[in-house]
mmCIF file of C-alpha atoms in Angstrom:
data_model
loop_
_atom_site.group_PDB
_atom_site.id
_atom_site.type_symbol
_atom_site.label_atom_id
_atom_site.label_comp_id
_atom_site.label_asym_id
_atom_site.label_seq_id
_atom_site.Cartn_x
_atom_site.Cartn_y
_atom_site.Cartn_z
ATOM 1 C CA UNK A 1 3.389 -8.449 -18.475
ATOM 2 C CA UNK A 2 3.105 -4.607 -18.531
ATOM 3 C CA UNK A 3 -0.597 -4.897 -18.472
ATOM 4 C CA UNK A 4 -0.317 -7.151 -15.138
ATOM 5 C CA UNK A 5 1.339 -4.052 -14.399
ATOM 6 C CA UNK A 6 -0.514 -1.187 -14.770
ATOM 7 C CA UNK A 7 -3.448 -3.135 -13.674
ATOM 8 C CA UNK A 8 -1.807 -3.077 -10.088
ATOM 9 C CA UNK A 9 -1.279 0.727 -9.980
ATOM 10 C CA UNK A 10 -4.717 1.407 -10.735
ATOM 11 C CA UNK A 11 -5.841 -0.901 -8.124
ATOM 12 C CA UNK A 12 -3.423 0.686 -5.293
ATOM 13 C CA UNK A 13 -4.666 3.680 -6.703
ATOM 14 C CA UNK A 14 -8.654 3.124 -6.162
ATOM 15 C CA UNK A 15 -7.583 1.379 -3.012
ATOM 16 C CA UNK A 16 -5.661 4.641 -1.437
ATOM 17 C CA UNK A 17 -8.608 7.235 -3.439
ATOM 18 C CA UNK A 18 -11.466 4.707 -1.869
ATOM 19 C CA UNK A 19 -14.133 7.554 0.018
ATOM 20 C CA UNK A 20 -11.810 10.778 -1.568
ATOM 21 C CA UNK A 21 -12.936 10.782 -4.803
ATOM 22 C CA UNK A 22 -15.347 14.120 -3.896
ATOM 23 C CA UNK A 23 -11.927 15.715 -2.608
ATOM 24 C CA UNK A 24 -10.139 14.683 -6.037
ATOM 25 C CA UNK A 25 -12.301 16.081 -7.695
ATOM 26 C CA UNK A 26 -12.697 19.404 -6.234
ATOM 27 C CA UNK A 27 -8.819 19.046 -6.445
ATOM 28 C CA UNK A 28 -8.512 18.689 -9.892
ATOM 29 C CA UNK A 29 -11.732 21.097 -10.306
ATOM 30 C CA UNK A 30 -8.980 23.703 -8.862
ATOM 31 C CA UNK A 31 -6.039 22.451 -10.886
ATOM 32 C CA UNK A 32 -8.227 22.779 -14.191
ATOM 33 C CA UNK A 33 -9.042 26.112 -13.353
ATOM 34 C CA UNK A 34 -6.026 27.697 -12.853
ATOM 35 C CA UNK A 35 -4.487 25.444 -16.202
ATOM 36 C CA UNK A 36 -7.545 27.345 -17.553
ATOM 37 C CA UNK A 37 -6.562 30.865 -15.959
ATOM 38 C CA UNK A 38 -3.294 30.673 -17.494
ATOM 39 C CA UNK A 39 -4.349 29.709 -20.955
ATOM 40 C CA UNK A 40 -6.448 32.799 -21.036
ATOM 41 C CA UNK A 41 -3.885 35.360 -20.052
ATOM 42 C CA UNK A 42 -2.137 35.181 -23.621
ATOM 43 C CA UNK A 43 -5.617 36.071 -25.413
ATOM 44 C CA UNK A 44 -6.180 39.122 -23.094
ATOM 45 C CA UNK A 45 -2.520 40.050 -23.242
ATOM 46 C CA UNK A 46 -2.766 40.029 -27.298
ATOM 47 C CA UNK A 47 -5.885 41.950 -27.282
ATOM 48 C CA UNK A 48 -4.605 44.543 -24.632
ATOM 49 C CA UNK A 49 -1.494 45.104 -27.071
ATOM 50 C CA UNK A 50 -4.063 45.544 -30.037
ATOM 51 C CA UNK A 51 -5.662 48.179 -28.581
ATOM 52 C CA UNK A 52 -2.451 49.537 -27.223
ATOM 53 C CA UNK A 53 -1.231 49.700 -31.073
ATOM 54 C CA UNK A 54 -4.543 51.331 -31.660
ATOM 55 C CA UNK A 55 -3.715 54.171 -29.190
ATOM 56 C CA UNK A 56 -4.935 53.191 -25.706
ATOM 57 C CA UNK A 57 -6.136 49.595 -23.950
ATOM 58 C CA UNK A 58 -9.334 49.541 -21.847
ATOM 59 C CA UNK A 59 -10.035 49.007 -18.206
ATOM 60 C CA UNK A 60 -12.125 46.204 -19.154
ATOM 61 C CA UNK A 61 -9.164 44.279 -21.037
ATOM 62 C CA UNK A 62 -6.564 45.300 -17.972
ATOM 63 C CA UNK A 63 -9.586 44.333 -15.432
ATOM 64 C CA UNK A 64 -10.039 40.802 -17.578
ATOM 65 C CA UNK A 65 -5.886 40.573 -17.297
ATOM 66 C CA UNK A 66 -5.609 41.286 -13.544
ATOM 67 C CA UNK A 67 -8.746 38.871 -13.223
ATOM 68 C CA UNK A 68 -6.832 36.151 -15.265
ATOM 69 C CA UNK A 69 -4.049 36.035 -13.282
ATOM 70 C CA UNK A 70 -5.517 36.504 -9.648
ATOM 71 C CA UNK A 71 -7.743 33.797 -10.794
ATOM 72 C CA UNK A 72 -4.289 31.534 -12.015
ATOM 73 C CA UNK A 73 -2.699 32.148 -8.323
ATOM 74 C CA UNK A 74 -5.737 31.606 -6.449
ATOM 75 C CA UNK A 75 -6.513 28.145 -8.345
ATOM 76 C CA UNK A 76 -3.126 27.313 -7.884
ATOM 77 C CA UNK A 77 -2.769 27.837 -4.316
ATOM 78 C CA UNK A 78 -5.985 25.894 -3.587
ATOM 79 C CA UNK A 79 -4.915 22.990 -5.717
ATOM 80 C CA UNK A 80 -1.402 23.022 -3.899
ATOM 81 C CA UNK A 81 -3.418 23.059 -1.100
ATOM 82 C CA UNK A 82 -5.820 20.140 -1.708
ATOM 83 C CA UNK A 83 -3.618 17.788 -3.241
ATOM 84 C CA UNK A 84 -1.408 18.067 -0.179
ATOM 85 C CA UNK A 85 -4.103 17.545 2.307
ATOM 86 C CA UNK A 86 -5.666 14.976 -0.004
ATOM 87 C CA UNK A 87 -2.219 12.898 -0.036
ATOM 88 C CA UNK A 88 -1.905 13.396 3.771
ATOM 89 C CA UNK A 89 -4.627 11.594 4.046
ATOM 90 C CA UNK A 90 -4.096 8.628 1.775
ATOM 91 C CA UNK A 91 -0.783 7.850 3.077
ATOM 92 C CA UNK A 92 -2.288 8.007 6.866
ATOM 93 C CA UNK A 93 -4.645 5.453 5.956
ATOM 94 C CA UNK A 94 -2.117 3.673 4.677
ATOM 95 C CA UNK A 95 0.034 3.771 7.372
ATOM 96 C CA UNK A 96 -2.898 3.071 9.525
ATOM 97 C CA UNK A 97 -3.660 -0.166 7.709
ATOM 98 C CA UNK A 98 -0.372 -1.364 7.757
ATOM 99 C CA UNK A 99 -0.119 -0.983 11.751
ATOM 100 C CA UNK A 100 -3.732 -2.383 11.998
ATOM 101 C CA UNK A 101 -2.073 -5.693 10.043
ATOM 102 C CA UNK A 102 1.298 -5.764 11.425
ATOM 103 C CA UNK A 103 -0.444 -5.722 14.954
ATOM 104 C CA UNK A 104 -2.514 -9.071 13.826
ATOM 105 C CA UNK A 105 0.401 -10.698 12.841
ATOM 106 C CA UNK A 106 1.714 -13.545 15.319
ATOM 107 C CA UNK A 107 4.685 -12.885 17.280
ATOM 108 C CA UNK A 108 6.841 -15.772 15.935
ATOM 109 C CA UNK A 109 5.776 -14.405 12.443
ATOM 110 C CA UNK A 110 7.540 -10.431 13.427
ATOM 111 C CA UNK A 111 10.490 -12.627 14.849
ATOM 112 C CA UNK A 112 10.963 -14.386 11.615
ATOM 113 C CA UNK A 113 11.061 -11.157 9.551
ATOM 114 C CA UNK A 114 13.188 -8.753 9.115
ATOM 115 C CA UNK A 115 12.186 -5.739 11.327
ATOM 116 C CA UNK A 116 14.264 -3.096 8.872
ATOM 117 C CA UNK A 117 12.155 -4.571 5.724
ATOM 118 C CA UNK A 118 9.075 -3.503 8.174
ATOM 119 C CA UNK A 119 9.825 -0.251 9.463
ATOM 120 C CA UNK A 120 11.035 0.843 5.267
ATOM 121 C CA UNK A 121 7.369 -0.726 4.451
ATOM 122 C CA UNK A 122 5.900 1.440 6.646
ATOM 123 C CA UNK A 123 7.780 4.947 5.806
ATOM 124 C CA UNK A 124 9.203 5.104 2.677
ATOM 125 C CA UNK A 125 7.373 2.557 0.859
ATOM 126 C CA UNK A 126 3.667 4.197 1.914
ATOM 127 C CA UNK A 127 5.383 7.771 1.454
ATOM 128 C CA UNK A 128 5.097 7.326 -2.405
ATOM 129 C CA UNK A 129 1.444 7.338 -2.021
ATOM 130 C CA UNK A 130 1.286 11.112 -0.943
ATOM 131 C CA UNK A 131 1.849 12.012 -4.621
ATOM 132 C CA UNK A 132 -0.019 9.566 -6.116
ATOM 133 C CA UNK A 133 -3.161 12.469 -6.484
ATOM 134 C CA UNK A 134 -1.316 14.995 -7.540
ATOM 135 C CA UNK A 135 -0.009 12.610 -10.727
ATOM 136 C CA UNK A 136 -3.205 11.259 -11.429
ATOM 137 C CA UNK A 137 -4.399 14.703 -11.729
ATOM 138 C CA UNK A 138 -1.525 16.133 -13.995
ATOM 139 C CA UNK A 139 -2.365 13.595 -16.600
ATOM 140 C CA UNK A 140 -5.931 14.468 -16.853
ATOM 141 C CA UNK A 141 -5.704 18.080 -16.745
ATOM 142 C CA UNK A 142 -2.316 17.934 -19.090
ATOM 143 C CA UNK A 143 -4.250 15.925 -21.567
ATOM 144 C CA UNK A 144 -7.074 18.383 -21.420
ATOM 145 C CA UNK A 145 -4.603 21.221 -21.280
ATOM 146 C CA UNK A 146 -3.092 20.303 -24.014
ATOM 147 C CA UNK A 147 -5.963 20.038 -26.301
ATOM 148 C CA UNK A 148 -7.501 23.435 -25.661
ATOM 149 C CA UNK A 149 -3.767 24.585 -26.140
ATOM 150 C CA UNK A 150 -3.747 23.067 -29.539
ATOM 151 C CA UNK A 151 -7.273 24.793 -30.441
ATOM 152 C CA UNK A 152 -6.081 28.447 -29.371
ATOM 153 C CA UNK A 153 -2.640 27.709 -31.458
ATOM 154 C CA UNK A 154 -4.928 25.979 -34.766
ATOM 155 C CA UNK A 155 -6.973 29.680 -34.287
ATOM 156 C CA UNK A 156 -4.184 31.506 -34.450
ATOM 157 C CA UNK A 157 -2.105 29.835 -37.104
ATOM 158 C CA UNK A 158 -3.040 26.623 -38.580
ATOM 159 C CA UNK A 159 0.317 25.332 -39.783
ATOM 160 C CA UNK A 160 2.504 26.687 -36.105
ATOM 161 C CA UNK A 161 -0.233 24.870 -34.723
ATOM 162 C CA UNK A 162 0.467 21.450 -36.779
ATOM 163 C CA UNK A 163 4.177 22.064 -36.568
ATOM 164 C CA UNK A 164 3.927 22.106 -32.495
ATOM 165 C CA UNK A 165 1.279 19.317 -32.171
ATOM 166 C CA UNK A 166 3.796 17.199 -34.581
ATOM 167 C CA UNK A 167 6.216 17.437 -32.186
ATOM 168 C CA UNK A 168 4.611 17.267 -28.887
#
């Protein structure tokens, strides 16, 4: 039964993405990025405080920093930015759809049905879509995120790395 399930939320979801998937992925292009941004600030930041303990850091390591995290807020502001737009979008097509078949639908058929059912179809119902992108998008780049995550822990220390992945 759970398959019947997730089979329908990947169909709703290639029906609302249908003619965005260039968008999604630039979205997620920008939400990797900045996943990616953050992931390198701890290297810099450890090899800044190496050379620090070594008696002074470089401007190339504090450039690489500064670059790391402009990088982070710029990546994350154009994600934000995309996956907003993006789910705009889906849920006015949507919502555009719906009119389209609620104005095809005979008059005795409206009468019969509840109009309250219809108007919570149309707003709150198709208002889950909006963050439908941004979801798919958080499992993909979490499941990547995680596994370069893991990789950076394993080359630091093997067994903190095991220890973590065990319990994630």
């Amino acid at each position: 039964m759970m398959g019947d399930c997730q089979a329908g939320v990947v169909a709703v979801l290639r029906r609302a993405l249908r003619g965005r998937w260039a968008a999604m992925s630039v979205a997620v292009a920008a939400a990797a990025l900045a996943s990616a941004a953050v992931l390198v600030q701890p290297l810099v930041a450890g090899r800044a405080v190496d050379e620090a303990s070594h008696g002074g850091v470089s401007w190339g390591v504090l450039s690489l920093l500064a670059a790391a995290f402009v990088v982070a807020i710029l990546a994350e502001a154009a994600d934000t930015y995309l996956f907003y737009r993006l789910g705009e979008e889906v849920v006015f097509d949507r919502r555009r759809v719906y009119a389209t078949h609620l104005m095809a639908m005979p008059v005795a058929e409206l009468d019969r049905l509840r109009l309250g059912d219809l108007v919570a179809r149309a707003t709150s119902d198709i208002s889950e879509l909006r963050e439908a992108p941004r979801m798919l998008s958080r499992v993909v780049v979490g499941v990547c995120t995680l596994a370069v995550a893991g990789a950076l822990m394993a080359r630091i220390d093997a067994m903190l790395a095991v220890a973590v992945l065990g319990v994630v």
